[in-house]
Amino acid sequence: AQPAGWRGHHITLAEHHLHGLSLLGGTVWGKAFTLLPALKEAQTLRLASFKDSALRLQMLPPLRSACHTLCPNMRVLSCSFCEHHHGELIELPTPRKLSATKRAGASKGGGLLIATGPLREGAGNLRSFGIRIEHLLPRERLDIGVTSMSPCEHFTDSVNSRRHVSFAEDLLKSWIVESSGLLVGSHAGLRIRDSRWDARSLQSGDVIQVTVMPTGELVLSVNGIQRASWGAMIPGNVSIYPVVDLFEGSPQIQLVPGNDPFMPVV
């Protein structure tokens, strides 16, 4: 298709599009890259979750560089919600997979969300993401945190080991803050509580910012004001992926990659 045919579209680049990809001395060649000039009028290029998370990490920098050169007006979405591995009650209604909702009338469970890509380091070696709450009723709740395993790794492991993953706290290699302020996860020494955090006080329109400090501390802020922190000891040398669990009720949220809490709503 000619560039005009893609104008305003949201494109998803999947792992199978990278068959034949070659990375030699910083030079990249593959079918997906040769298509970029034709996509220069597209609005976004979204990178899906890969079974081979190492390949995804390896090809992301040259993809960003190529898009910057060939498609300067197109935004690369390296971090969005995974459409293949999530709770059975989750709906991802938009092509960018940044908005999520849990089906109305649902009870507890089935609301797990994991992002496709790891967080990038920003200024001060901080790694962060945001969640904008689009709709939240008083008795609804959500849990939030990070994991060092990709969505594909989590769900492949659960099938192989016959583990059932229903909630965020069931994930391996994770650090999850429950609505009551209790930090849980699969690492020894967790179950740390910060009583300043109460997710039940959140309301529609709030933006929750999750920040992992260089020290491994996990910090939660709401609308730019720090609310709570935990000495989670998250290693700085591992990739971490955003996790949200729409635990109770039918909340509606939007993922805000990086530290841009005022990105336009999809």
XYZ file of N, CA and C in Angstrom:
798
model
N 0.843 -1.194 0.000
C 0.000 0.000 0.000
C 0.881 1.248 0.000
N 0.349 2.312 -0.589
C 1.057 3.578 -0.591
C 0.892 4.250 0.775
N 1.820 5.172 1.138
C 1.747 5.827 2.444
C 0.374 6.403 2.773
N -0.306 7.002 1.775
C -1.617 7.615 2.041
C -2.628 6.584 2.501
N -2.448 5.329 2.096
C -3.378 4.277 2.487
C -3.317 3.939 3.958
N -2.197 4.291 4.612
C -2.026 4.018 6.038
C -2.275 5.255 6.899
N -2.676 6.355 6.280
C -2.806 7.610 7.016
C -3.794 7.470 8.181
N -3.324 7.825 9.382
C -4.170 7.788 10.573
C -4.372 6.417 11.174
N -3.771 5.378 10.580
C -3.974 4.027 11.080
C -3.053 3.725 12.270
N -3.469 2.706 13.037
C -2.657 2.189 14.139
C -2.186 0.791 13.732
N -0.876 0.609 13.594
C -0.297 -0.635 13.087
C 0.292 -1.426 14.253
N 0.076 -2.749 14.243
C 0.707 -3.632 15.226
C 1.752 -4.502 14.534
N 2.969 -4.494 15.065
C 4.067 -5.310 14.555
C 4.215 -6.518 15.474
N 3.959 -7.710 14.928
C 4.014 -8.948 15.697
C 5.328 -9.676 15.461
N 5.565 -10.706 16.255
C 6.835 -11.433 16.174
C 7.026 -12.080 14.801
N 5.954 -12.602 14.197
C 6.116 -13.279 12.911
C 6.488 -12.308 11.790
N 6.269 -11.016 11.999
C 6.692 -10.037 10.996
C 8.210 -9.896 10.933
N 8.900 -10.446 11.930
C 10.347 -10.282 12.002
C 11.110 -11.530 11.564
N 10.407 -12.466 10.947
C 11.107 -13.640 10.418
C 12.149 -13.190 9.385
N 13.344 -13.707 9.526
C 14.414 -13.320 8.612
C 15.161 -12.073 9.054
N 14.829 -11.589 10.270
C 15.510 -10.398 10.774
C 16.982 -10.699 11.020
N 17.839 -9.788 10.607
C 19.277 -9.947 10.806
C 19.823 -8.722 11.514
N 20.581 -8.947 12.598
C 21.222 -7.861 13.319
C 22.719 -8.110 13.309
N 23.425 -7.321 12.525
C 24.865 -7.491 12.377
C 25.556 -6.143 12.555
N 26.300 -6.017 13.646
C 27.058 -4.798 13.865
C 26.220 -3.539 13.859
N 24.991 -3.638 14.385
C 24.119 -2.467 14.445
C 23.282 -2.275 13.196
N 23.527 -3.075 12.143
C 22.728 -2.988 10.916
C 21.569 -3.958 11.011
N 20.376 -3.490 10.673
C 19.189 -4.326 10.772
C 18.570 -4.476 9.394
N 18.156 -5.702 9.089
C 17.472 -5.924 7.821
C 16.380 -6.968 8.036
N 15.218 -6.741 7.488
C 14.096 -7.663 7.597
C 12.893 -7.044 6.927
N 11.898 -7.888 6.623
C 10.724 -7.428 5.899
C 10.033 -6.272 6.610
N 9.928 -6.359 7.954
C 9.226 -5.318 8.706
C 9.887 -3.956 8.512
N 11.215 -3.934 8.440
C 11.923 -2.669 8.296
C 11.786 -2.116 6.875
N 11.720 -2.993 5.889
C 11.573 -2.508 4.514
C 10.198 -1.901 4.279
N 9.224 -2.230 5.121
C 7.877 -1.686 4.978
C 7.725 -0.305 5.607
N 8.682 0.107 6.413
C 8.529 1.356 7.163
C 8.258 2.575 6.286
N 8.943 2.765 5.143
C 8.631 3.955 4.337
C 7.167 4.040 3.922
N 6.520 2.881 3.729
C 5.110 2.887 3.347
C 4.193 3.217 4.518
N 4.722 3.154 5.746
C 3.898 3.388 6.930
C 4.061 4.794 7.497
N 4.758 5.660 6.793
C 5.118 6.952 7.380
C 3.921 7.834 7.690
N 2.755 7.541 7.094
C 1.557 8.317 7.385
C 0.717 7.691 8.499
N 1.141 6.530 9.006
C 0.399 5.894 10.101
C 0.537 6.725 11.371
N -0.425 6.562 12.263
C -0.396 7.339 13.507
C 0.509 6.703 14.552
N 0.387 5.371 14.726
C 1.220 4.669 15.703
C 1.679 3.332 15.133
N 2.827 2.874 15.616
C 3.330 1.527 15.347
C 3.501 0.853 16.697
N 2.675 -0.137 16.942
C 2.659 -0.818 18.237
C 3.421 -2.131 18.123
N 4.298 -2.388 19.095
C 5.070 -3.626 19.121
C 4.386 -4.599 20.078
N 3.911 -5.736 19.539
C 3.210 -6.721 20.344
C 4.190 -7.472 21.246
N 3.648 -8.333 22.097
C 4.475 -9.185 22.946
C 5.085 -10.305 22.112
N 6.335 -10.692 22.433
C 7.044 -11.750 21.713
C 7.261 -12.951 22.632
N 7.244 -14.149 22.062
C 7.691 -15.322 22.817
C 9.179 -15.206 23.122
N 9.920 -14.678 22.153
C 11.364 -14.465 22.321
C 11.571 -13.040 22.830
N 11.532 -12.861 24.154
C 11.642 -11.515 24.725
C 13.021 -10.911 24.490
N 14.053 -11.767 24.362
C 15.400 -11.259 24.089
C 15.468 -10.629 22.708
N 14.819 -11.255 21.715
C 14.777 -10.688 20.364
C 14.058 -9.342 20.380
N 12.977 -9.259 21.117
C 12.222 -8.008 21.190
C 13.082 -6.877 21.745
N 13.804 -7.182 22.821
C 14.671 -6.171 23.419
C 15.796 -5.775 22.474
N 16.300 -6.740 21.712
C 17.428 -6.492 20.824
C 17.046 -5.622 19.635
N 15.837 -5.850 19.092
C 15.486 -5.127 17.873
C 14.767 -3.802 18.136
N 14.383 -3.546 19.395
C 13.639 -2.322 19.679
C 14.444 -1.037 19.434
N 15.702 -0.932 19.884
C 16.458 0.305 19.603
C 16.617 0.596 18.115
N 17.021 -0.400 17.275
C 17.113 -0.069 15.848
C 15.752 0.238 15.220
N 14.676 -0.358 15.740
C 13.354 -0.032 15.219
C 13.001 1.418 15.533
N 13.262 1.845 16.755
C 13.001 3.245 17.120
C 13.815 4.188 16.239
N 15.089 3.843 16.017
C 15.951 4.690 15.202
C 15.445 4.770 13.766
N 15.046 3.617 13.213
C 14.549 3.594 11.836
C 13.259 4.388 11.712
N 12.373 4.251 12.692
C 11.113 4.998 12.655
C 11.357 6.497 12.783
N 12.322 6.871 13.605
C 12.644 8.293 13.770
C 13.113 8.896 12.443
N 13.864 8.094 11.671
C 14.393 8.576 10.397
C 13.359 8.526 9.280
N 12.639 7.401 9.198
C 11.749 7.170 8.061
C 10.306 7.601 8.308
N 9.907 7.600 9.583
C 8.502 7.917 9.919
C 8.486 8.877 11.108
N 9.013 10.079 10.956
C 9.192 10.970 12.108
C 7.895 11.379 12.796
N 6.770 11.288 12.100
C 5.495 11.692 12.704
C 4.715 10.524 13.287
N 5.255 9.337 13.175
C 4.591 8.150 13.702
C 5.140 7.822 15.082
N 4.257 7.539 16.020
C 4.679 7.226 17.380
C 4.868 5.713 17.534
N 5.997 5.299 18.123
C 6.260 3.891 18.400
C 5.760 3.570 19.801
N 4.853 2.589 19.893
C 4.321 2.143 21.186
C 4.989 0.821 21.548
N 6.029 0.905 22.350
C 6.749 -0.310 22.750
C 6.134 -0.956 23.982
N 5.216 -0.240 24.645
C 4.620 -0.749 25.881
C 3.113 -0.500 25.836
N 2.350 -1.580 25.775
C 0.892 -1.518 25.787
C 0.404 -2.804 26.447
N -0.888 -2.978 26.584
C -1.390 -4.203 27.206
C -1.344 -5.362 26.211
N -0.946 -6.526 26.696
C -0.853 -7.712 25.848
C -2.259 -8.241 25.563
N -2.580 -8.384 24.282
C -3.913 -8.824 23.889
C -4.071 -10.340 23.889
N -2.965 -11.080 24.026
C -3.022 -12.538 23.984
C -2.985 -13.175 25.365
N -2.414 -12.481 26.329
C -2.248 -13.048 27.661
C -2.793 -12.058 28.694
N -4.020 -12.277 29.121
C -4.652 -11.420 30.135
C -5.790 -12.184 30.787
N -6.416 -11.583 31.803
C -7.540 -12.220 32.477
C -8.703 -12.475 31.533
N -9.479 -13.514 31.828
C -10.552 -13.925 30.916
C -11.716 -12.933 30.852
N -11.771 -11.979 31.779
C -12.857 -11.002 31.774
C -12.424 -9.634 31.243
N -11.189 -9.555 30.756
C -10.643 -8.281 30.261
C -11.078 -8.018 28.826
N -11.359 -6.750 28.528
C -11.611 -6.307 27.163
C -10.653 -5.163 26.844
N -10.040 -5.230 25.662
C -9.128 -4.190 25.174
C -9.764 -3.579 23.932
N -10.531 -2.506 24.077
C -11.416 -2.056 22.995
C -10.779 -1.230 21.888
N -9.530 -0.799 22.046
C -8.942 0.091 21.042
C -7.734 -0.567 20.372
N -7.403 -0.156 19.152
C -6.287 -0.795 18.436
C -4.926 -0.587 19.090
N -4.785 0.486 19.883
C -3.490 0.720 20.539
C -3.306 -0.138 21.787
N -4.371 -0.770 22.273
C -4.330 -1.652 23.442
C -3.792 -0.928 24.677
N -4.145 0.341 24.793
C -3.769 1.115 25.978
C -4.929 1.214 26.960
N -6.155 1.066 26.472
C -7.335 1.127 27.327
C -7.796 -0.285 27.648
N -8.262 -0.475 28.887
C -8.733 -1.791 29.308
C -9.922 -1.631 30.239
N -10.809 -2.600 30.177
C -11.951 -2.639 31.080
C -12.238 -4.082 31.435
N -12.879 -4.262 32.557
C -13.328 -5.588 32.971
C -14.832 -5.653 32.766
N -15.316 -6.756 32.234
C -16.716 -6.853 31.859
C -17.650 -6.552 33.024
N -18.701 -5.807 32.756
C -19.663 -5.393 33.779
C -20.303 -6.612 34.428
N -20.534 -6.482 35.729
C -21.163 -7.562 36.468
C -20.206 -8.620 36.937
N -18.919 -8.467 36.615
C -17.926 -9.473 37.007
C -17.601 -9.345 38.495
N -17.220 -10.452 39.098
C -16.811 -10.440 40.502
C -15.290 -10.397 40.578
N -14.725 -10.916 41.650
C -13.279 -10.895 41.810
C -12.624 -11.877 40.844
N -11.420 -11.486 40.352
C -10.665 -12.360 39.457
C -10.929 -12.071 37.997
N -10.035 -12.586 37.150
C -10.191 -12.439 35.709
C -9.815 -11.087 35.162
N -9.172 -10.231 35.984
C -8.866 -8.866 35.552
C -7.396 -8.564 35.379
N -6.571 -9.596 35.185
C -5.118 -9.418 35.126
C -4.677 -8.819 33.797
N -3.767 -7.847 33.867
C -3.191 -7.199 32.691
C -1.677 -7.125 32.861
N -0.936 -7.483 31.805
C 0.521 -7.347 31.788
C 0.900 -6.606 30.520
N 1.848 -5.707 30.609
C 2.250 -4.919 29.449
C 3.180 -5.719 28.544
N 3.179 -5.342 27.265
C 3.959 -6.062 26.258
C 5.455 -5.836 26.364
N 5.841 -4.658 26.821
C 7.261 -4.315 26.815
C 7.732 -3.799 28.153
N 9.030 -3.936 28.427
C 9.577 -3.456 29.693
C 9.679 -1.936 29.727
N 9.787 -1.413 30.935
C 9.911 0.023 31.133
C 11.296 0.498 30.730
N 11.356 1.689 30.139
C 12.630 2.312 29.782
C 13.105 3.185 30.926
N 14.408 3.268 31.062
C 14.972 4.176 32.059
C 14.836 5.611 31.592
N 14.394 6.474 32.501
C 14.290 7.883 32.192
C 15.335 8.675 32.946
N 15.084 9.960 33.109
C 16.011 10.827 33.840
C 16.214 10.291 35.255
N 17.456 10.306 35.707
C 17.770 9.826 37.042
C 17.687 8.324 37.188
N 17.693 7.605 36.054
C 17.604 6.140 36.056
C 16.299 5.633 36.666
N 15.253 6.458 36.586
C 13.942 6.052 37.078
C 13.226 5.248 35.997
N 12.460 4.263 36.409
C 11.597 3.513 35.501
C 10.164 3.672 35.987
N 9.278 4.126 35.116
C 7.934 4.442 35.586
C 6.884 4.243 34.506
N 5.645 4.138 34.949
C 4.483 4.144 34.057
C 3.298 4.690 34.837
N 2.268 5.054 34.110
C 1.082 5.603 34.747
C -0.168 4.843 34.352
N -1.177 4.954 35.194
C -2.504 4.409 34.910
C -3.513 5.522 35.148
N -4.231 5.890 34.104
C -5.311 6.858 34.251
C -6.617 6.106 34.492
N -7.304 6.438 35.570
C -8.566 5.776 35.893
C -9.691 6.480 35.149
N -10.294 5.786 34.190
C -11.380 6.353 33.407
C -12.719 6.220 34.118
N -12.906 5.096 34.808
C -14.168 4.876 35.516
C -13.909 3.941 36.688
N -14.328 4.336 37.874
C -14.122 3.526 39.079
C -15.223 3.850 40.074
N -16.007 2.841 40.428
C -17.064 3.009 41.418
C -16.495 2.834 42.822
N -17.178 3.343 43.846
C -16.622 3.336 45.205
C -16.190 1.968 45.723
N -16.886 0.902 45.385
C -16.551 -0.406 45.951
C -15.610 -1.213 45.037
N -15.190 -0.630 43.922
C -14.278 -1.321 43.024
C -12.833 -1.078 43.442
N -11.941 -2.016 43.073
C -10.541 -1.898 43.489
C -9.622 -2.483 42.441
N -8.365 -2.029 42.512
C -7.338 -2.557 41.619
C -6.022 -2.667 42.371
N -5.196 -3.611 41.935
C -3.844 -3.795 42.440
C -2.877 -3.430 41.319
N -1.639 -3.054 41.675
C -0.724 -2.532 40.654
C 0.721 -2.819 41.042
N 1.575 -2.997 40.040
C 2.982 -3.250 40.331
C 3.761 -3.587 39.073
N 4.805 -4.403 39.227
C 5.666 -4.779 38.101
C 6.069 -6.238 38.226
N 6.522 -6.794 37.102
C 7.064 -8.149 37.066
C 8.304 -8.156 36.183
N 9.209 -9.098 36.419
C 10.413 -9.182 35.587
C 10.296 -10.280 34.523
N 9.066 -10.785 34.308
C 8.824 -11.761 33.239
C 7.826 -11.181 32.251
N 8.034 -11.474 30.964
C 7.122 -10.991 29.927
C 5.801 -11.751 30.008
N 4.734 -11.234 29.368
C 3.457 -11.961 29.373
C 3.575 -13.383 28.832
N 4.289 -13.548 27.719
C 4.443 -14.886 27.144
C 5.161 -15.825 28.101
N 6.185 -15.341 28.771
C 6.923 -16.171 29.722
C 6.034 -16.605 30.874
N 5.206 -15.700 31.380
C 4.318 -16.035 32.488
C 3.329 -17.130 32.101
N 2.681 -16.960 30.967
C 1.616 -17.891 30.623
C 2.158 -19.206 30.085
N 3.330 -19.197 29.458
C 3.965 -20.451 29.059
C 4.372 -21.246 30.290
N 4.926 -20.532 31.284
C 5.339 -21.199 32.523
C 4.135 -21.789 33.251
N 3.011 -21.044 33.278
C 1.838 -21.533 34.006
C 1.264 -22.788 33.348
N 1.347 -22.872 32.003
C 0.876 -24.073 31.304
C 1.806 -25.249 31.589
N 3.111 -25.007 31.498
C 4.080 -26.090 31.705
C 4.047 -26.621 33.129
N 3.856 -25.731 34.094
C 3.870 -26.138 35.503
C 2.481 -26.425 36.045
N 1.466 -26.199 35.197
C 0.057 -26.394 35.583
C -0.342 -25.464 36.725
N 0.322 -24.321 36.812
C -0.094 -23.295 37.775
C -1.250 -22.511 37.173
N -2.204 -22.139 38.016
C -3.316 -21.316 37.543
C -3.065 -19.872 37.970
N -2.992 -18.982 36.991
C -2.754 -17.566 37.275
C -4.079 -16.823 37.173
N -4.615 -16.416 38.324
C -5.878 -15.678 38.356
C -5.679 -14.221 38.730
N -4.719 -13.974 39.633
C -4.508 -12.637 40.169
C -3.047 -12.229 39.981
N -2.794 -10.940 40.112
C -1.431 -10.435 39.962
C -0.479 -11.082 40.967
N -0.970 -11.346 42.166
C -0.095 -11.924 43.189
C 0.303 -13.367 42.868
N -0.354 -13.992 41.868
C 0.019 -15.343 41.447
C 1.218 -15.346 40.501
N 1.613 -14.182 39.992
C 2.703 -14.106 39.023
C 4.046 -14.371 39.693
N 4.923 -15.067 38.985
C 6.285 -15.249 39.447
C 7.081 -13.963 39.229
N 8.115 -13.774 40.017
C 9.041 -12.649 39.859
C 8.278 -11.322 39.750
N 7.442 -11.066 40.741
C 6.591 -9.879 40.697
C 6.635 -9.127 42.025
N 6.277 -7.848 41.926
C 6.149 -6.965 43.086
C 4.827 -6.223 42.914
N 3.818 -6.583 43.707
C 2.456 -6.103 43.509
C 1.959 -5.415 44.781
N 1.405 -4.209 44.625
C 0.813 -3.492 45.754
C -0.688 -3.735 45.740
N -1.196 -4.363 46.784
C -2.629 -4.576 46.907
C -3.317 -3.278 47.326
N -4.630 -3.269 47.191
C -5.373 -2.029 47.466
C -5.227 -1.568 48.903
N -4.901 -2.493 49.819
C -4.753 -2.148 51.234
C -3.377 -1.605 51.584
N -2.452 -1.556 50.595
C -1.108 -1.066 50.858
C -0.108 -2.150 51.161
N -0.496 -3.421 51.021
C 0.409 -4.537 51.271
C 1.140 -4.896 49.983
N 2.479 -4.908 50.039
C 3.306 -5.327 48.909
C 3.474 -6.832 48.975
N 3.047 -7.530 47.911
C 3.150 -8.984 47.864
C 3.897 -9.378 46.600
N 4.215 -10.663 46.514
C 4.903 -11.158 45.330
C 5.597 -12.459 45.624
N 6.393 -12.908 44.675
C 7.014 -14.227 44.772
C 8.404 -14.180 45.390
N 8.861 -13.000 45.782
C 10.221 -12.875 46.306
C 10.236 -12.967 47.825
N 11.246 -13.616 48.336
C 11.385 -13.737 49.792
C 11.515 -12.360 50.422
N 10.879 -12.197 51.573
C 10.989 -10.937 52.298
C 9.943 -9.915 51.932
N 9.052 -10.263 50.996
C 7.993 -9.315 50.668
C 6.900 -9.375 51.733
N 5.741 -8.855 51.425
C 4.661 -8.625 52.368
C 5.033 -7.483 53.308
N 5.317 -6.355 52.688
C 5.613 -5.105 53.394
C 4.399 -4.205 53.231
N 3.968 -3.564 54.305
C 2.774 -2.726 54.237
C 3.144 -1.253 54.421
N 2.548 -0.403 53.601
C 2.574 1.040 53.809
C 1.119 1.474 53.953
N 0.742 1.792 55.172
C -0.659 2.090 55.476
C -1.135 3.388 54.836
N -0.209 4.175 54.249
C -0.629 5.410 53.580
C -1.356 5.127 52.274
N -1.162 3.904 51.724
C -1.802 3.592 50.446
C -3.152 2.912 50.675
N -4.191 3.465 50.093
C -5.527 2.886 50.136
C -6.169 3.116 48.772
N -6.140 2.089 47.931
C -6.659 2.230 46.568
C -8.158 2.492 46.544
N -8.828 2.222 47.659
C -10.264 2.467 47.704
C -10.598 3.958 47.767
N -9.580 4.787 47.991
C -9.806 6.235 47.989
C -9.651 6.838 46.598
N -9.231 6.008 45.620
C -9.069 6.502 44.262
C -10.427 6.784 43.627
N -10.418 7.647 42.621
C -11.659 7.962 41.923
C -11.390 8.216 40.443
N -12.460 8.235 39.681
C -12.337 8.463 38.238
C -11.598 9.764 37.967
N -10.679 9.720 37.008
C -9.882 10.892 36.654
C -8.505 10.907 37.284
N -8.297 10.109 38.327
C -6.980 10.054 38.968
C -5.961 9.382 38.045
N -4.695 9.820 38.177
C -3.577 9.172 37.484
C -2.631 8.607 38.537
N -2.491 7.284 38.528
C -1.546 6.608 39.427
C -0.221 6.476 38.708
N 0.840 6.929 39.338
C 2.178 6.805 38.761
C 2.972 5.785 39.567
N 3.491 4.762 38.887
C 4.331 3.742 39.503
C 5.770 4.034 39.109
N 6.640 4.215 40.093
C 8.050 4.533 39.822
C 8.948 3.562 40.571
N 9.890 2.963 39.844
C 10.912 2.120 40.453
C 12.195 2.926 40.488
N 12.694 3.163 41.699
C 13.876 3.979 41.904
C 15.150 3.169 41.628
N 16.273 3.840 41.386
C 17.539 3.110 41.184
C 17.912 2.235 42.372
N 17.415 2.576 43.564
C 17.690 1.790 44.773
C 16.832 0.535 44.866
N 15.857 0.392 43.958
C 14.942 -0.736 44.021
C 13.665 -0.443 44.771
N 13.537 0.775 45.285
C 12.323 1.169 45.991
C 11.182 1.358 44.989
N 9.980 0.969 45.383
C 8.792 1.151 44.553
C 7.940 2.270 45.159
N 7.610 3.257 44.345
C 6.897 4.449 44.820
C 5.591 4.601 44.033
N 4.498 4.899 44.732
C 3.221 5.190 44.101
C 2.830 6.639 44.364
N 2.451 7.327 43.286
C 1.979 8.709 43.373
C 0.602 8.787 42.726
N -0.178 9.766 43.146
C -1.489 10.011 42.555
C -1.572 11.482 42.174
N -1.809 11.737 40.905
C -1.913 13.102 40.392
C -0.681 13.944 40.737
N 0.497 13.287 40.663
C 1.760 13.981 40.882
C 2.188 14.110 42.328
N 1.419 13.571 43.268
C 1.756 13.660 44.696
C 2.094 12.269 45.215
N 3.287 12.123 45.806
C 3.689 10.809 46.316
C 2.777 10.400 47.470
N 2.295 9.150 47.396
C 1.384 8.643 48.423
C 2.017 7.585 49.318
N 2.896 6.742 48.737
C 3.443 5.637 49.526
C 4.677 5.081 48.841
N 5.469 4.311 49.608
C 6.680 3.699 49.058
C 6.990 2.408 49.810
N 7.712 1.522 49.126
C 8.057 0.217 49.687
C 9.504 -0.109 49.341
N 10.238 -0.651 50.297
C 11.610 -1.095 50.049
C 11.593 -2.450 49.358
N 11.197 -2.469 48.091
C 10.964 -3.720 47.369
C 12.246 -4.395 46.907
N 13.352 -3.643 46.842
C 14.641 -4.171 46.391
C 14.530 -4.782 44.983
N 13.881 -4.066 44.073
C 13.753 -4.527 42.689
C 15.104 -4.339 42.003
N 15.690 -5.383 41.448
C 17.024 -5.258 40.844
C 17.027 -4.275 39.679
N 18.096 -3.511 39.576
C 18.205 -2.557 38.490
C 18.670 -3.172 37.189
N 19.141 -4.412 37.236
C 19.699 -5.039 36.031
C 18.734 -6.016 35.369
N 17.442 -5.972 35.752
C 16.452 -6.830 35.104
C 15.374 -5.955 34.457
N 14.818 -6.440 33.365
C 13.708 -5.742 32.721
C 12.453 -5.916 33.568
N 11.630 -4.882 33.657
C 10.387 -4.981 34.423
C 9.218 -4.497 33.576
N 8.092 -5.187 33.722
C 6.900 -4.954 32.928
C 5.760 -4.487 33.836
N 4.976 -3.507 33.399
C 3.828 -3.066 34.192
C 2.793 -4.180 34.368
N 2.202 -4.212 35.559
C 1.126 -5.154 35.886
C -0.009 -4.385 36.541
N -1.242 -4.653 36.097
C -2.430 -4.106 36.741
C -3.429 -5.244 36.892
N -4.059 -5.315 38.057
C -5.096 -6.316 38.288
C -6.387 -5.579 38.636
N -7.355 -5.602 37.699
C -8.674 -5.025 37.967
C -9.416 -6.034 38.838
N -9.101 -5.990 40.111
C -9.409 -7.080 41.035
C -10.902 -7.231 41.301
N -11.578 -6.138 41.523
C -12.979 -6.217 41.945
C -13.813 -5.180 41.202
N -14.977 -5.595 40.725
C -15.834 -4.687 39.974
C -15.443 -4.628 38.513
N -15.774 -3.515 37.873
C -15.514 -3.344 36.439
C -14.840 -2.006 36.153
N -13.653 -1.772 36.721
C -12.951 -0.506 36.458
C -12.579 -0.370 34.985
N -12.403 0.864 34.555
C -11.901 1.158 33.211
C -10.663 2.024 33.375
N -9.566 1.630 32.726
C -8.288 2.322 32.904
C -7.617 2.548 31.562
N -6.595 3.403 31.574
C -5.726 3.594 30.409
C -4.281 3.562 30.870
N -3.472 2.772 30.167
C -2.035 2.722 30.430
C -1.372 3.952 29.840
N -0.509 4.586 30.621
C 0.249 5.744 30.157
C 1.728 5.356 30.190
N 2.301 4.923 29.051
C 3.702 4.495 29.055
C 4.646 5.620 29.428
N 5.784 5.245 30.010
C 6.790 6.253 30.372
C 6.271 7.181 31.447
N 6.679 8.435 31.405
C 6.209 9.383 32.418
C 5.535 10.567 31.742
N 4.509 10.245 30.958
C 3.701 11.266 30.286
C 2.247 11.089 30.714
N 1.880 11.492 31.934
C 0.541 11.224 32.454
C -0.548 11.993 31.738
N -0.215 12.910 30.850
C -1.237 13.714 30.202
C -1.334 13.399 28.712
N -0.928 12.178 28.330
C -1.066 11.759 26.943
C -2.544 11.735 26.586
N -2.920 12.139 25.357
C -4.330 12.156 24.978
C -5.003 10.795 25.162
N -6.224 10.810 25.621
C -6.976 9.581 25.826
C -7.330 8.955 24.483
N -7.199 7.607 24.389
C -7.549 6.922 23.136
C -9.048 6.664 23.113
